[in-house]
Short mmCIF file of C-alpha atoms in Angstrom, two decimals:
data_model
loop_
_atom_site.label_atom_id
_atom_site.label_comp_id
_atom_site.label_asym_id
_atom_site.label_seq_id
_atom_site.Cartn_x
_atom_site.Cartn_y
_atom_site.Cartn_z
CA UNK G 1 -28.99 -33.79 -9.43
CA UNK G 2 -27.03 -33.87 -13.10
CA UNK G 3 -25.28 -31.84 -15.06
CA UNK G 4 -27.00 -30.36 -18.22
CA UNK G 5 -24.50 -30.93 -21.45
CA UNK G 6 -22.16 -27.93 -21.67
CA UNK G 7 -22.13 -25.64 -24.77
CA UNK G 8 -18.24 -25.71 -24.98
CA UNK G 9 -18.21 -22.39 -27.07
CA UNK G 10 -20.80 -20.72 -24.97
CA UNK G 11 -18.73 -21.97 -21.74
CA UNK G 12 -15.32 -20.27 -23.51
CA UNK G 13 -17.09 -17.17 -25.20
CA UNK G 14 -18.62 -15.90 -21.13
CA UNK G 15 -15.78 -16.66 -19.77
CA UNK G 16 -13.80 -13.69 -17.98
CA UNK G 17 -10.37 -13.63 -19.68
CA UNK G 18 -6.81 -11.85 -19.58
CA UNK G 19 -4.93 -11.98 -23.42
CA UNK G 20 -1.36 -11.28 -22.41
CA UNK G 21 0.60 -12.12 -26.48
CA UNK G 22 -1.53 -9.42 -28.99
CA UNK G 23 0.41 -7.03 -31.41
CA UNK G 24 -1.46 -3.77 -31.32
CA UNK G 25 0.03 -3.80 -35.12
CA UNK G 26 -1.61 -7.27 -35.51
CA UNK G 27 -5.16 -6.33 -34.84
CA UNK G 28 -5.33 -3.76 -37.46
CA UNK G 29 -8.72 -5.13 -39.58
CA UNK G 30 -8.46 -4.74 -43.13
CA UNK G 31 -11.73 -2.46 -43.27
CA UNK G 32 -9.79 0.22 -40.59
CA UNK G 33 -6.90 -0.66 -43.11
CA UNK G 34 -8.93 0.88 -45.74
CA UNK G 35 -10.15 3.69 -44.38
CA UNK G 36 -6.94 4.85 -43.16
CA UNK G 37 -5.38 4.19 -46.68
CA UNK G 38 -8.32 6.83 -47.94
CA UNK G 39 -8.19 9.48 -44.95
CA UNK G 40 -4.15 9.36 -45.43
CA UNK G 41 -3.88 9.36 -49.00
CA UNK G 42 -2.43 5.88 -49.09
CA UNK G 43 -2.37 3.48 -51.61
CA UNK G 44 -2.60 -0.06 -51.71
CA UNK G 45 -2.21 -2.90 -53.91
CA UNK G 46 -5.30 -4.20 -53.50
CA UNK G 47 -8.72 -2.96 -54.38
CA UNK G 48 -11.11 -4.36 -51.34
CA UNK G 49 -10.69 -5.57 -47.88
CA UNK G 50 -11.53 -9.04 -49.42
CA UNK G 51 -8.68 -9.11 -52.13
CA UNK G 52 -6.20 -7.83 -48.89
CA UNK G 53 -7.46 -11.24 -46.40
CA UNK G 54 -6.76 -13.08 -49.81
CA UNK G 55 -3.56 -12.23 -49.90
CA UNK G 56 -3.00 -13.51 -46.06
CA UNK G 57 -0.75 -16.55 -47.47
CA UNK G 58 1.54 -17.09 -44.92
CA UNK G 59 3.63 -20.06 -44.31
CA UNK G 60 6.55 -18.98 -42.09
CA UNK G 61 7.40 -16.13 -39.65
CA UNK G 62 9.52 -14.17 -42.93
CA UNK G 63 5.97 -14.21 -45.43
CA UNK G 64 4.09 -13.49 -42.59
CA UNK G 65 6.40 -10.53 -41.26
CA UNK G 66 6.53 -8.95 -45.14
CA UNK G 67 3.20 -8.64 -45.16
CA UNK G 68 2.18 -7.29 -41.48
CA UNK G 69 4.96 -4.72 -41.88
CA UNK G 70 3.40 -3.01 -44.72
CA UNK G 71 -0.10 -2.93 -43.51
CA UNK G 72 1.28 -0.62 -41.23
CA UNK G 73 1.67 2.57 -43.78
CA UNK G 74 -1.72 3.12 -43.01
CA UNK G 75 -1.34 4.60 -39.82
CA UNK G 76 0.32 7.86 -39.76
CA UNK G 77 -1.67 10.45 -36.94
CA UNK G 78 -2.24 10.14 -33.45
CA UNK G 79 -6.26 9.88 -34.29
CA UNK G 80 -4.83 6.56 -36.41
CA UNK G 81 -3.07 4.64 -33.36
CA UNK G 82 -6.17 5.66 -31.37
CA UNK G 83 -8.72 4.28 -33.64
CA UNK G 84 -6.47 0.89 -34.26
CA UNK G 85 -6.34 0.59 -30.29
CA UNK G 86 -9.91 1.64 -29.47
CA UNK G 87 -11.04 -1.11 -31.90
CA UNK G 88 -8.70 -4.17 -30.47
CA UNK G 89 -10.07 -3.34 -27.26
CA UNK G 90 -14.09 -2.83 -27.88
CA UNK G 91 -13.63 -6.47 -29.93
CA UNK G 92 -11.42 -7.77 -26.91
CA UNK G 93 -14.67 -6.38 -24.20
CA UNK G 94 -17.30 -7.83 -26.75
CA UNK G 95 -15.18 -11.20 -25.99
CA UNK G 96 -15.70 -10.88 -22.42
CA UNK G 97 -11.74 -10.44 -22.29
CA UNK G 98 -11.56 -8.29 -18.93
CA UNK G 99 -7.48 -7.53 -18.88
CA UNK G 100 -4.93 -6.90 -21.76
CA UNK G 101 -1.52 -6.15 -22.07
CA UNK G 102 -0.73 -5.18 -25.56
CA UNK G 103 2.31 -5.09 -27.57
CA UNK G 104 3.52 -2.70 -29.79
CA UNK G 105 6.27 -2.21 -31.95
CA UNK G 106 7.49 1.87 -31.96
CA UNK G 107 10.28 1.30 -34.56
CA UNK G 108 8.12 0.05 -37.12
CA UNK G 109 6.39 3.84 -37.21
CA UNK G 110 9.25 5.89 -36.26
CA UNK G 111 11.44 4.33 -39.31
CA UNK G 112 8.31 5.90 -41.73
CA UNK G 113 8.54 9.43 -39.89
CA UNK G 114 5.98 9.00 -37.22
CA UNK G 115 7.16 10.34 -34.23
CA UNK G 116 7.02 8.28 -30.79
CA UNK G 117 4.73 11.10 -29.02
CA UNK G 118 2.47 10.24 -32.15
CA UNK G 119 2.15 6.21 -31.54
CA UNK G 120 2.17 6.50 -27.26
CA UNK G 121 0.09 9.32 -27.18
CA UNK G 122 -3.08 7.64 -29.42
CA UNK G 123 -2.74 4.20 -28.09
CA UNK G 124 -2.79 5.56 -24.28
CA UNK G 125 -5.43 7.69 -24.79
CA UNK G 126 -7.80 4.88 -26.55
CA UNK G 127 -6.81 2.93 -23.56
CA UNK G 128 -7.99 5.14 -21.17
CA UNK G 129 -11.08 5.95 -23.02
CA UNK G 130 -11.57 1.77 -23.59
CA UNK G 131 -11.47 1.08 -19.78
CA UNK G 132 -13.86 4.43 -18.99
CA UNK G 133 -16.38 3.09 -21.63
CA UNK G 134 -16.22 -0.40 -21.67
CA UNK G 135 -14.11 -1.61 -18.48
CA UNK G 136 -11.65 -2.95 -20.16
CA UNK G 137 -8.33 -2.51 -18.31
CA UNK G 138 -4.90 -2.65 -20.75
CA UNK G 139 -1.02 -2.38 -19.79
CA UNK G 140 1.48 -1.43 -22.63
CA UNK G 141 4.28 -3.46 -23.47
CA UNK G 142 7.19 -1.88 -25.95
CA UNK G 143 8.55 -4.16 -28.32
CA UNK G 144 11.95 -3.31 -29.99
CA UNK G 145 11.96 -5.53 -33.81
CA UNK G 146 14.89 -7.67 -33.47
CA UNK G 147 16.57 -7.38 -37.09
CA UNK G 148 16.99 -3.69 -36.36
CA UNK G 149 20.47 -3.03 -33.71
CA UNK G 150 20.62 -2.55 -30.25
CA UNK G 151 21.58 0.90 -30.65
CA UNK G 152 18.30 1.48 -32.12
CA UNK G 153 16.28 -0.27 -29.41
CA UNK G 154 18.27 1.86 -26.47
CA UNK G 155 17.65 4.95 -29.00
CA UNK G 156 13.86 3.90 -28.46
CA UNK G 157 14.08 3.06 -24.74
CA UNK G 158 15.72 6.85 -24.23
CA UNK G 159 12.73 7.87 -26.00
CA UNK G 160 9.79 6.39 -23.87
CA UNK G 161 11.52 7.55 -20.67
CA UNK G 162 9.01 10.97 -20.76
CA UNK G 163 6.21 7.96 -20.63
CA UNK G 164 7.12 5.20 -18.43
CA UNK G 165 4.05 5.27 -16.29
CA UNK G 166 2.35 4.22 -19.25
CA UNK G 167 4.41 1.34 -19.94
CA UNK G 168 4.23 -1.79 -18.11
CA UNK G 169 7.29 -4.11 -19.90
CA UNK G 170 9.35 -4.21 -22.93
CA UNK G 171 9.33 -7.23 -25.06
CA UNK G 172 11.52 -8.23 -28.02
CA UNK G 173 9.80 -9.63 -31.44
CA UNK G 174 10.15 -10.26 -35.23
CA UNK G 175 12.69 -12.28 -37.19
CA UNK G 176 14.16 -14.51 -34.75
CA UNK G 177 16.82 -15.45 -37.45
CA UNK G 178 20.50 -14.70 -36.53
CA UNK G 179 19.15 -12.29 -33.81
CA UNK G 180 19.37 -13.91 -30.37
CA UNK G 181 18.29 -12.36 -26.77
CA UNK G 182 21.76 -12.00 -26.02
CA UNK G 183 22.18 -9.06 -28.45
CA UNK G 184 19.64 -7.06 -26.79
CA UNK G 185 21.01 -7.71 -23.00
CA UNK G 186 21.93 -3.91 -22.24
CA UNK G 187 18.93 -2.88 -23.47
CA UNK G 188 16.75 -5.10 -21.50
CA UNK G 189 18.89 -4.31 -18.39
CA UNK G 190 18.40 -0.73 -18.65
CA UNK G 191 14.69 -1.35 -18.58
CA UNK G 192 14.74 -3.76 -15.87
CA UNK G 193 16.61 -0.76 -13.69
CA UNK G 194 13.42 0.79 -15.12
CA UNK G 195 11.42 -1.47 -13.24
CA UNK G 196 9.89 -2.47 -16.04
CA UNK G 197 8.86 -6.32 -16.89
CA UNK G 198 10.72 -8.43 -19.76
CA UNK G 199 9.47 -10.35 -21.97
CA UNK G 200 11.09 -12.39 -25.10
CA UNK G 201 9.40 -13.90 -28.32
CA UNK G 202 10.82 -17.56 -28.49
CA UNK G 203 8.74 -18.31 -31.79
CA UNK G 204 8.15 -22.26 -32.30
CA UNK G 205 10.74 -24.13 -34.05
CA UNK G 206 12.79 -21.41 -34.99
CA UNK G 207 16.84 -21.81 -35.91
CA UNK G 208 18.41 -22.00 -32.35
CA UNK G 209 15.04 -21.83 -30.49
CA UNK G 210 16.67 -23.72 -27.35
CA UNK G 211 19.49 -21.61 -27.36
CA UNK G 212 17.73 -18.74 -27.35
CA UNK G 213 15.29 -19.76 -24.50
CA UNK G 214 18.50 -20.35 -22.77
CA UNK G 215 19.46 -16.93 -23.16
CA UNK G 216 16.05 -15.73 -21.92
CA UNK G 217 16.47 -17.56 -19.08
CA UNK G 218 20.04 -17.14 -17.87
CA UNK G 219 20.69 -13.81 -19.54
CA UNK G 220 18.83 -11.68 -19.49
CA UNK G 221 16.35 -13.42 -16.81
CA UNK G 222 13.11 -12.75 -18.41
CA UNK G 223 9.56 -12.32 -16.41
CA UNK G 224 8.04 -14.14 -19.20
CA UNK G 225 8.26 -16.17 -22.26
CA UNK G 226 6.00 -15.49 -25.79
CA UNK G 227 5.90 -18.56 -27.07
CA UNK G 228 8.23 -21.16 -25.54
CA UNK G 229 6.66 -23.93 -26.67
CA UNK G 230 9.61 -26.14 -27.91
CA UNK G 231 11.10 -25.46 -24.35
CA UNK G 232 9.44 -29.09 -24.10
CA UNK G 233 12.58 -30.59 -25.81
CA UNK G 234 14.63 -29.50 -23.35
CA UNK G 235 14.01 -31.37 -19.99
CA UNK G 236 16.63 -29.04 -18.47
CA UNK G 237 14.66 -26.02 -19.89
CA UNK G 238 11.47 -26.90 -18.57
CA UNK G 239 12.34 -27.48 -15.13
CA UNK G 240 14.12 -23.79 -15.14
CA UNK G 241 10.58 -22.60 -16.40
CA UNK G 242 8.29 -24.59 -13.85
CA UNK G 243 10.60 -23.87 -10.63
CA UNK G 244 10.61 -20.07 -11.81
CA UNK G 245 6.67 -20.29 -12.21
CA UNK G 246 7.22 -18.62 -15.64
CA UNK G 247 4.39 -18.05 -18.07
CA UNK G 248 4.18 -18.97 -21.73
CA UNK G 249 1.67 -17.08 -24.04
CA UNK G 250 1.04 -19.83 -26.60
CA UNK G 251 -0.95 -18.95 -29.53
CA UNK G 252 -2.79 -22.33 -31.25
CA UNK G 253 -3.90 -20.40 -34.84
CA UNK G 254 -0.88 -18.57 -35.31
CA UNK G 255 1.58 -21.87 -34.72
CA UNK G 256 -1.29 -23.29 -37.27
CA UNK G 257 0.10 -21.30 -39.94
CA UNK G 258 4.25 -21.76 -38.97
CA UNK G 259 3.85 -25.18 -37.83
CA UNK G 260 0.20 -26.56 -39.52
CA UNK G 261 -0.93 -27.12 -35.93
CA UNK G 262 -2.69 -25.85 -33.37
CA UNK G 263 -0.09 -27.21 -31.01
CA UNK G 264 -2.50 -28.74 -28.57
CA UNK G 265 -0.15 -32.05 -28.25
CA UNK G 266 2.09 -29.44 -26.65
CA UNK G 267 -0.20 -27.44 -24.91
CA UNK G 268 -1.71 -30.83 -23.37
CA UNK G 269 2.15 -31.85 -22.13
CA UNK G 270 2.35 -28.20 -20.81
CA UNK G 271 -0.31 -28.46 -18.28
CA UNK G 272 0.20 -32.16 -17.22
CA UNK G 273 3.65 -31.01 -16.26
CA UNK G 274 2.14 -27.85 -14.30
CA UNK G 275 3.66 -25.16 -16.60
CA UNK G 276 1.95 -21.93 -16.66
CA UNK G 277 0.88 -22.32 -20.12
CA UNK G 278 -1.74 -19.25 -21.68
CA UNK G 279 -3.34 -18.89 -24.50
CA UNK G 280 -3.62 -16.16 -26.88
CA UNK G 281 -4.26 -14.36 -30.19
CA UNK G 282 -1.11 -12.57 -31.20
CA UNK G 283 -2.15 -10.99 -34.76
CA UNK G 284 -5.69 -11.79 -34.66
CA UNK G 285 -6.42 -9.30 -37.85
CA UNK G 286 -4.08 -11.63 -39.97
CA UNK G 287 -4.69 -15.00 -38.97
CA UNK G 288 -8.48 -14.01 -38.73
CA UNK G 289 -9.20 -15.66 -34.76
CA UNK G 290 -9.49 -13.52 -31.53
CA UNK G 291 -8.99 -14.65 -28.48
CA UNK G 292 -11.96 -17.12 -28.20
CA UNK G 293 -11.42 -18.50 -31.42
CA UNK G 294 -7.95 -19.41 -30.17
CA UNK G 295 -9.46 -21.16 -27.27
CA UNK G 296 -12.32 -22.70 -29.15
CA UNK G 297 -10.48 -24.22 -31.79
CA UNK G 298 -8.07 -25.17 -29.66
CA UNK G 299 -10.00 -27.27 -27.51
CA UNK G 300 -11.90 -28.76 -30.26
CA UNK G 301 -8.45 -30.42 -31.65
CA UNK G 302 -7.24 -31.45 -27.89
CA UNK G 303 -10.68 -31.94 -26.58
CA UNK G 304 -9.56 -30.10 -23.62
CA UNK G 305 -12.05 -30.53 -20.35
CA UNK G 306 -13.68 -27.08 -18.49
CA UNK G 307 -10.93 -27.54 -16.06
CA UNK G 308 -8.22 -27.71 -18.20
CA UNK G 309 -10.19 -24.73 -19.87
CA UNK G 310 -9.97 -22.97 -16.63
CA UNK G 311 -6.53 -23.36 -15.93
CA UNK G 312 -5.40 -21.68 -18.51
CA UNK G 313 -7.22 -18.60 -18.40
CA UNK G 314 -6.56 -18.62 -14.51
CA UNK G 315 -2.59 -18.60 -15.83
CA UNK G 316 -2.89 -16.22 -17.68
CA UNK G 317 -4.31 -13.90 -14.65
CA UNK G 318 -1.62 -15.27 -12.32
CA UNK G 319 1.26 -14.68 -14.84
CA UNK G 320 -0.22 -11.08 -15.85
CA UNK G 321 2.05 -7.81 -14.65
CA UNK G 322 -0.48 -6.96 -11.78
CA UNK G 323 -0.67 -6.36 -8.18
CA UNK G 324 -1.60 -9.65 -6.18
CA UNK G 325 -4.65 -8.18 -5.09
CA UNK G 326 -5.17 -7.32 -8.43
CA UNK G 327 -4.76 -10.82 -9.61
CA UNK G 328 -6.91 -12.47 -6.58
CA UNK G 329 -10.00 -10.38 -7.93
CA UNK G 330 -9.89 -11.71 -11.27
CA UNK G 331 -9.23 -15.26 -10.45
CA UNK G 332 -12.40 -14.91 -7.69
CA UNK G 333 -14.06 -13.53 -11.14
CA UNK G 334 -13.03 -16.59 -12.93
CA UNK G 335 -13.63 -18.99 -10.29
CA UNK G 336 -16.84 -17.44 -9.26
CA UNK G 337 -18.13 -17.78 -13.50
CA UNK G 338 -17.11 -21.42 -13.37
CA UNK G 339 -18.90 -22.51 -10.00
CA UNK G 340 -22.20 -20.77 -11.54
CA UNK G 341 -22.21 -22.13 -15.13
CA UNK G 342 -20.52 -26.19 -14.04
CA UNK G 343 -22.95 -26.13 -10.95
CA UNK G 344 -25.13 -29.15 -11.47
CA UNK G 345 -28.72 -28.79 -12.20
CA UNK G 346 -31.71 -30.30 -10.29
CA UNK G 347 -34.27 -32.93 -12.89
CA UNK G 348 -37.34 -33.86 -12.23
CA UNK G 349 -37.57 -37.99 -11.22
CA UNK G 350 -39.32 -39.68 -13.79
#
């Protein structure tokens, strides 16, 4: 008995997967882009989807942010937020990605006139129709943009109350800069009497970054961290994060363009020190890699082993806002996919 050579890409690509770090925002392709621009009456500065990837220069979270923010004056109807979610999640099943919980960022639309009924009502609807059709299952996560003032995320909190059962968590993301977790504690504790899950963006080697994992921490006692990688400089930090069994949704291509790496050093440190460590896609229309490309790419530069493969997609089940039971199916799934495709293969004696 041996083991046939593994197709590394094939062995990622089959895989059963969770992505738990994707901005619903983030996934918006520039070909829906320009269709929505034409149904809406939209313009935009560029004249074909290829001139608008082009233009994807980014080389911090600020150039990054200016452009992601306007892409979003496409989407203006409920039919818009449906189509933009229906999308993510047909390319997520085609990836064999099996559970999703997706961010999305409410004050972003509301601030152009778009009501929150509007933005809820499309996504949830898409999501339903996703997991009907193609058996994907998603949970919702509400993100309230940082820069903006607490008084605005509580404003937006007041107004998802009509939806909460289709909300899973709240999270907190853009500019990092001058805006620490520790402004948005009342907000967060309001949703935690919610009983809804927190989550924080800790973006990698931002001003303050350890200070503000601190305040995740301590604070306002997060569920989970997006991000987190530079937690690793902080031995204090990390063994608050492994005794808590907290996840961290790392995403390689997306540090690539902050950090011009894929972050695998850290990634590789992360598991030998048995930190729930996941990996993910984040704004996969903008830094052009889903999911798999994450992990493929990923392990190419850290020549990560099946197992190590493994792991992290089983964290990402284990760390995902779901029932136990919930979880044990999909990490029999995962296990179950492994055991069939690593199981060695008889050869004839020569």
């Amino acid at each position: 008995m041996q083991t046939q050579p593994l197709d590394m890409q094939s062995f990622i690509s089959n895989m059963p997967k969770a992505e738990l770090h994707v901005h619903l925002e983030g996934t918006l392709e520039p070909e829906l882009s320009f269709a929505l621009a034409a149904k809406n009456n939209i313009p935009l500065e560029f004249d074909t989807p290829e001139q608008l990837i082009a233009a994807y220069d980014f080389h911090d979270l600020p150039s990054f942010l200016k452009i992601y923010y306007a892409g979003m004056n496409v989407l203006i109807n409920q039919e818009d937020f449906y189509q933009l979610t229906f999308d993510y999640l047909t390319k997520a099943a085609s990836e064999n990605i099996v559970y999703v919980e997706l961010f999305f960022d409410p004050q972003a639309h509301t601030s152009r006139g778009v009501s929150f009924e509007t933005i809820i009502t499309g996504i949830h609807k898409a999501q339903l129709d996703a997991e009907d059709a193609l058996g994907i299952r998603s949970q919702l996560i509400m993100c309230f943009l940082r820069e903006l003032s607490a008084e605005s995320a509580m404003e937006h909190l007041k107004l998802a109350m009509p939806y909460l059962p289709w909300l899973v968590g709240v999270g907190l993301d853009s500019n990092e800069k001058d805006n620490p977790p520790a402004k948005f504690a009342e907000v967060f504790a309001k949703a935690r009497a919610l009983d809804l899950k927190l989550t924080m963006h800790c973006d990698v080697n931002q001003l303050d970054t350890l200070t503000n994992i601190k305040q995740c921490l301590d604070d306002i006692q997060v569920d989970r961290i997006d991000h987190g990688v530079n937690a690793l400089q902080d031995p204090a930090l990390l063994k608050k994060i492994q005794q808590q069994q907290m996840g961290l949704t790392v995403c390689p291509v997306s540090n690539r363009f902050v950090v011009q790496s894929l972050t695998s050093k850290e990634v590789r440190q992360m598991l030998e020190q048995n930190i729930l460590v996941t990996i993910n896609s984040d704004d996969p229309a903008y830094f052009r890699a889903y999911l798999n490309e994450n992990f493929i790419e990923l392990q190419r530069e850290g020549q990560f082993s099946t197992q190590d493969i493994v792991t992290m997609v089983e964290n990402a089940f284990k760390v995902a806002w779901l029932k136990d039971s919930e979880i044990n199916q999909y990490l029999a799934q995962v296990s179950q996919y492994a055991r069939h495709v690593l199981k060695p293969s008889p050869t004839a004696h020569a």
